[in-house]
XYZ file of C-alpha atoms in Angstrom:
335
model
C 13.483 -105.696 223.930
C 15.953 -103.135 222.581
C 19.562 -103.955 223.419
C 22.047 -101.202 223.489
C 25.499 -101.513 222.156
C 27.177 -100.433 225.126
C 26.920 -101.206 228.948
C 28.318 -100.223 232.326
C 30.488 -103.089 233.825
C 32.822 -103.551 236.897
C 36.069 -104.124 235.337
C 39.839 -104.906 236.427
C 42.832 -105.483 234.355
C 45.601 -106.070 236.956
C 45.339 -108.130 240.602
C 45.178 -106.069 243.691
C 42.996 -104.670 246.546
C 39.256 -104.733 244.698
C 38.719 -101.364 245.831
C 41.621 -100.100 244.079
C 41.441 -102.070 240.685
C 38.045 -102.528 240.214
C 36.249 -99.563 238.408
C 33.330 -99.165 236.324
C 33.726 -98.518 232.293
C 31.457 -98.771 229.388
C 32.041 -101.727 227.204
C 30.516 -103.372 224.461
C 27.319 -105.570 225.118
C 28.191 -109.100 224.514
C 26.489 -111.179 222.058
C 24.986 -114.473 222.912
C 26.357 -117.577 220.555
C 24.775 -120.797 219.850
C 23.365 -122.269 223.065
C 23.743 -118.912 225.153
C 21.156 -116.238 226.184
C 21.801 -112.300 226.898
C 20.734 -111.846 230.318
C 19.875 -108.097 231.356
C 21.238 -108.007 234.953
C 19.011 -106.879 237.637
C 21.202 -108.236 240.312
C 24.646 -110.228 240.862
C 25.498 -111.675 244.138
C 29.160 -111.653 245.534
C 31.165 -114.484 246.213
C 34.672 -115.354 247.517
C 35.283 -116.595 244.052
C 35.176 -113.002 242.925
C 37.513 -112.109 245.652
C 40.002 -114.640 244.793
C 39.582 -113.558 240.956
C 40.309 -110.050 241.740
C 43.073 -110.323 244.129
C 44.962 -113.288 242.340
C 45.179 -115.232 245.740
C 46.569 -117.684 246.673
C 49.546 -117.484 244.564
C 49.289 -121.215 243.848
C 45.813 -120.654 241.961
C 47.582 -118.189 239.345
C 47.803 -120.891 236.689
C 44.081 -121.059 236.673
C 43.196 -117.509 237.385
C 46.175 -115.933 235.018
C 49.710 -116.067 235.960
C 50.689 -112.305 235.204
C 47.150 -110.591 234.374
C 43.805 -111.648 235.007
C 42.174 -114.121 232.298
C 38.692 -112.833 233.703
C 38.082 -108.911 233.604
C 34.447 -108.796 235.015
C 33.603 -110.255 238.276
C 30.338 -111.847 238.981
C 29.242 -115.659 238.827
C 25.633 -115.803 240.070
C 23.050 -113.304 238.498
C 19.380 -112.907 238.158
C 17.543 -110.892 235.594
C 15.541 -110.762 232.346
C 16.442 -112.726 229.284
C 17.277 -110.050 226.374
C 18.020 -111.810 223.624
C 18.752 -115.637 222.674
C 21.501 -117.150 220.592
C 21.125 -119.734 217.981
C 19.822 -123.019 218.822
C 18.305 -121.972 222.106
C 15.197 -123.544 223.112
C 13.070 -123.058 226.348
C 13.846 -119.597 226.874
C 12.338 -116.417 225.109
C 12.817 -112.692 225.594
C 11.311 -111.247 228.696
C 11.725 -114.609 230.637
C 12.802 -113.641 234.268
C 15.836 -116.082 235.104
C 18.453 -116.890 237.790
C 21.545 -119.009 237.482
C 25.396 -118.947 236.902
C 27.843 -117.398 234.524
C 31.184 -118.010 233.306
C 32.271 -114.425 235.064
C 30.828 -111.146 233.924
C 27.735 -110.793 236.095
C 28.955 -107.273 237.398
C 27.499 -105.278 234.269
C 24.278 -104.320 232.941
C 23.953 -107.273 230.450
C 25.764 -111.008 230.617
C 25.761 -113.753 228.277
C 24.755 -117.110 229.850
C 24.761 -120.807 228.939
C 21.253 -121.379 228.236
C 21.190 -124.631 230.263
C 22.717 -123.018 233.221
C 19.570 -120.958 234.012
C 16.484 -121.804 235.963
C 13.145 -119.604 236.289
C 13.100 -117.113 238.970
C 10.317 -117.993 241.360
C 7.664 -115.028 241.040
C 7.680 -114.837 245.096
C 11.368 -114.006 245.054
C 12.906 -110.425 244.495
C 15.702 -110.302 241.793
C 17.959 -109.730 244.572
C 17.077 -112.687 246.664
C 17.223 -114.643 243.559
C 20.619 -113.633 242.600
C 21.881 -115.384 245.698
C 20.771 -119.017 244.928
C 24.045 -120.113 243.079
C 27.534 -120.904 244.212
C 26.620 -120.507 247.984
C 23.851 -122.534 248.155
C 25.118 -125.085 245.704
C 28.196 -125.447 248.233
C 25.615 -126.172 250.930
C 23.624 -128.801 249.057
C 26.653 -130.587 247.528
C 28.664 -130.030 250.509
C 25.949 -131.866 252.805
C 24.233 -134.310 250.497
C 27.157 -135.627 248.277
C 30.254 -134.993 250.122
C 28.712 -135.436 253.635
C 26.606 -138.153 252.670
C 23.756 -136.545 255.165
C 20.784 -138.897 255.938
C 17.649 -138.163 257.471
C 17.888 -137.900 261.298
C 21.386 -137.259 261.449
C 23.075 -134.462 263.454
C 24.969 -131.694 261.838
C 27.405 -129.272 263.068
C 27.675 -126.090 260.958
C 31.213 -123.927 261.818
C 30.647 -120.800 260.425
C 26.698 -120.405 260.206
C 26.699 -116.864 258.865
C 27.769 -115.302 255.466
C 26.258 -116.710 252.155
C 27.272 -120.616 252.629
C 26.967 -120.609 255.980
C 23.184 -119.203 256.321
C 22.316 -121.707 253.556
C 23.981 -124.814 255.131
C 21.887 -124.327 258.119
C 18.444 -124.404 256.136
C 19.888 -126.943 253.640
C 20.554 -129.307 256.370
C 17.171 -129.222 257.774
C 15.352 -129.512 254.211
C 17.462 -132.894 253.684
C 16.095 -134.168 257.001
C 18.774 -133.459 259.441
C 17.383 -134.579 262.980
C 19.793 -131.718 264.697
C 21.916 -128.677 263.572
C 24.188 -127.011 265.786
C 25.411 -123.518 264.344
C 28.577 -121.747 265.584
C 28.897 -118.022 264.657
C 29.227 -114.622 266.258
C 26.792 -112.812 268.652
C 25.624 -110.625 265.667
C 24.292 -113.765 263.892
C 22.955 -115.871 266.842
C 19.424 -115.025 266.687
C 19.244 -115.195 262.827
C 20.765 -118.934 262.908
C 17.839 -119.713 265.398
C 15.427 -118.350 262.908
C 16.960 -120.302 260.154
C 16.154 -123.456 261.976
C 19.325 -124.080 264.061
C 18.550 -126.308 267.173
C 21.360 -124.974 268.975
C 23.757 -122.031 268.492
C 27.230 -121.626 270.074
C 28.452 -118.109 269.839
C 32.453 -118.390 269.440
C 32.952 -114.538 270.650
C 31.620 -115.286 274.052
C 33.222 -118.891 274.671
C 35.945 -121.033 273.309
C 33.187 -122.941 270.697
C 36.137 -125.789 270.028
C 36.789 -126.507 273.475
C 33.163 -126.386 274.470
C 32.006 -128.655 271.978
C 34.565 -131.250 272.443
C 34.350 -131.282 276.266
C 30.709 -131.762 276.299
C 31.004 -135.082 274.445
C 28.701 -134.379 271.951
C 29.554 -135.483 268.524
C 28.174 -135.260 265.204
C 27.469 -137.201 262.038
C 28.668 -134.546 259.811
C 30.864 -131.328 260.517
C 30.459 -128.750 257.450
C 33.470 -126.502 258.100
C 32.770 -123.117 256.669
C 35.706 -121.500 258.640
C 38.642 -123.903 258.504
C 40.227 -122.595 261.478
C 39.982 -125.508 263.981
C 42.806 -128.172 264.163
C 42.014 -131.516 262.168
C 42.510 -133.361 265.778
C 39.592 -131.162 267.122
C 37.564 -131.686 264.434
C 37.908 -135.151 264.480
C 36.799 -135.364 268.084
C 33.630 -133.907 267.339
C 32.685 -136.445 264.830
C 30.432 -139.522 265.821
C 31.701 -143.082 264.500
C 31.666 -142.910 260.915
C 31.292 -139.111 260.770
C 32.064 -137.047 257.967
C 34.046 -133.916 258.015
C 33.585 -131.413 255.039
C 35.557 -128.325 254.432
C 34.490 -125.633 252.124
C 36.666 -122.787 252.927
C 39.748 -121.724 254.970
C 41.482 -118.486 256.087
C 42.823 -116.523 253.101
C 46.554 -116.212 252.819
C 48.855 -114.584 249.929
C 50.570 -118.279 248.960
C 49.368 -121.458 249.636
C 46.348 -121.768 251.871
C 44.087 -123.802 251.709
C 46.704 -126.094 249.859
C 48.233 -127.586 253.048
C 45.128 -128.454 254.734
C 43.729 -129.718 251.392
C 46.324 -132.350 251.290
C 46.500 -133.103 254.980
C 42.833 -133.535 255.401
C 42.296 -137.202 253.725
C 45.626 -138.517 255.368
C 44.640 -137.360 259.005
C 41.318 -138.929 258.852
C 42.355 -142.014 256.902
C 44.345 -142.786 260.114
C 42.138 -141.104 262.830
C 38.292 -140.792 263.642
C 36.098 -140.474 261.293
C 36.163 -139.720 257.566
C 36.940 -136.598 255.424
C 35.696 -135.427 252.005
C 38.758 -133.139 251.886
C 38.441 -129.553 250.632
C 35.478 -129.175 248.185
C 34.357 -126.406 245.820
C 31.005 -126.655 244.496
C 30.357 -127.423 240.805
C 27.661 -126.286 238.725
C 24.410 -128.130 238.598
C 21.203 -127.093 236.920
C 19.265 -129.852 238.891
C 20.575 -128.529 242.175
C 19.681 -124.905 241.165
C 16.113 -125.993 240.331
C 15.818 -127.764 243.635
C 17.011 -124.691 245.699
C 14.995 -122.288 243.787
C 11.987 -124.554 243.985
C 12.895 -124.538 247.976
C 13.428 -120.695 248.041
C 10.048 -120.025 246.091
C 8.154 -122.098 248.647
C 9.786 -121.005 251.754
C 11.624 -123.974 252.614
C 14.715 -121.891 252.586
C 15.160 -118.248 252.743
C 17.998 -116.149 251.232
C 19.794 -113.961 253.782
C 20.332 -110.405 252.279
C 23.110 -108.588 253.751
C 24.131 -105.520 251.821
C 23.100 -104.054 248.748
C 25.489 -102.301 246.514
C 25.516 -100.023 243.350
C 27.641 -101.140 240.556
C 30.108 -98.384 241.055
C 30.689 -99.632 244.507
C 31.299 -103.301 243.329
C 35.057 -103.045 244.517
C 33.889 -102.129 247.911
C 31.653 -105.155 247.942
C 34.420 -107.160 247.220
C 36.597 -105.880 249.854
C 34.126 -106.694 252.529
C 33.521 -109.981 251.011
C 37.241 -110.788 251.816
C 36.836 -109.851 255.404
C 34.703 -112.680 256.170
C 32.140 -110.875 258.533
C 29.012 -111.131 256.231
C 25.692 -111.935 257.757
C 24.159 -113.208 254.762
C 24.618 -112.897 250.913
C 25.601 -109.309 249.421
C 24.371 -108.392 245.946
C 25.772 -105.698 243.121
C 22.699 -104.190 241.483
C 23.485 -102.563 238.051
């Protein structure tokens, strides 16, 4: 495979609204170092993580993101594509292999360097666009339910925010892990999809007060997977069965502190209240989890839900839409 010297990439060099600060430029193609491979990107998924990197919000995260200007200049943490070159000391991958996995940013480009051990084989039954979605969102679902929520076979799960990338994966992963019952909370637009994905019950929060309905019914859950972060902690605790676990994986976006106050309050509140809390959690990379999730997707146990497809030139618009919290599944950027 012939690799060019330059490529197109969606870049940003200052914080701001994605549609204003992200633009496509010609940049040098990176070279893989020891333990790395160069991937020709066929698709990259859009994550909330990318929105935070581009906007620099919330402000308390700036020490990590870059105090005055971004440390990263190309978004994109999940990709699928074809191995174009391998660096020194790489075994197991060869030029032409179809892969999916995670990268240290840079996915919104025609080529990206990836740690060789952060990639797994793309199932032949999946398109590149579907494969690109299996990363941060799916790992958040499996780690949130299995590890942080300690979900056991036969237990009940409430997924608040059962749309978007994480939510659609959470409903399916809960079932794959053996949940006996899954209730999904979403908008009218996503009710039918949640049922198709395996939810046993769907509550439409645009038609009724979901929190009031669930607490007044007396039904409780072993795991509350909170992919919205808008319900008061007192309300969440009332939805938990004895020994129930509360897992929060997102919160409404804000300029300064969110989700910091809730991150600090979660363990304290549940320590003196009902149930237990795993606090605010962010997924970490796990190649074994990626292999598990890719295997499930390849065999039809879980199905990536694609929302929108954006050309590379529209990467800023893709990130703007991501920040509005109205996705129906995972969106992808295609170079």
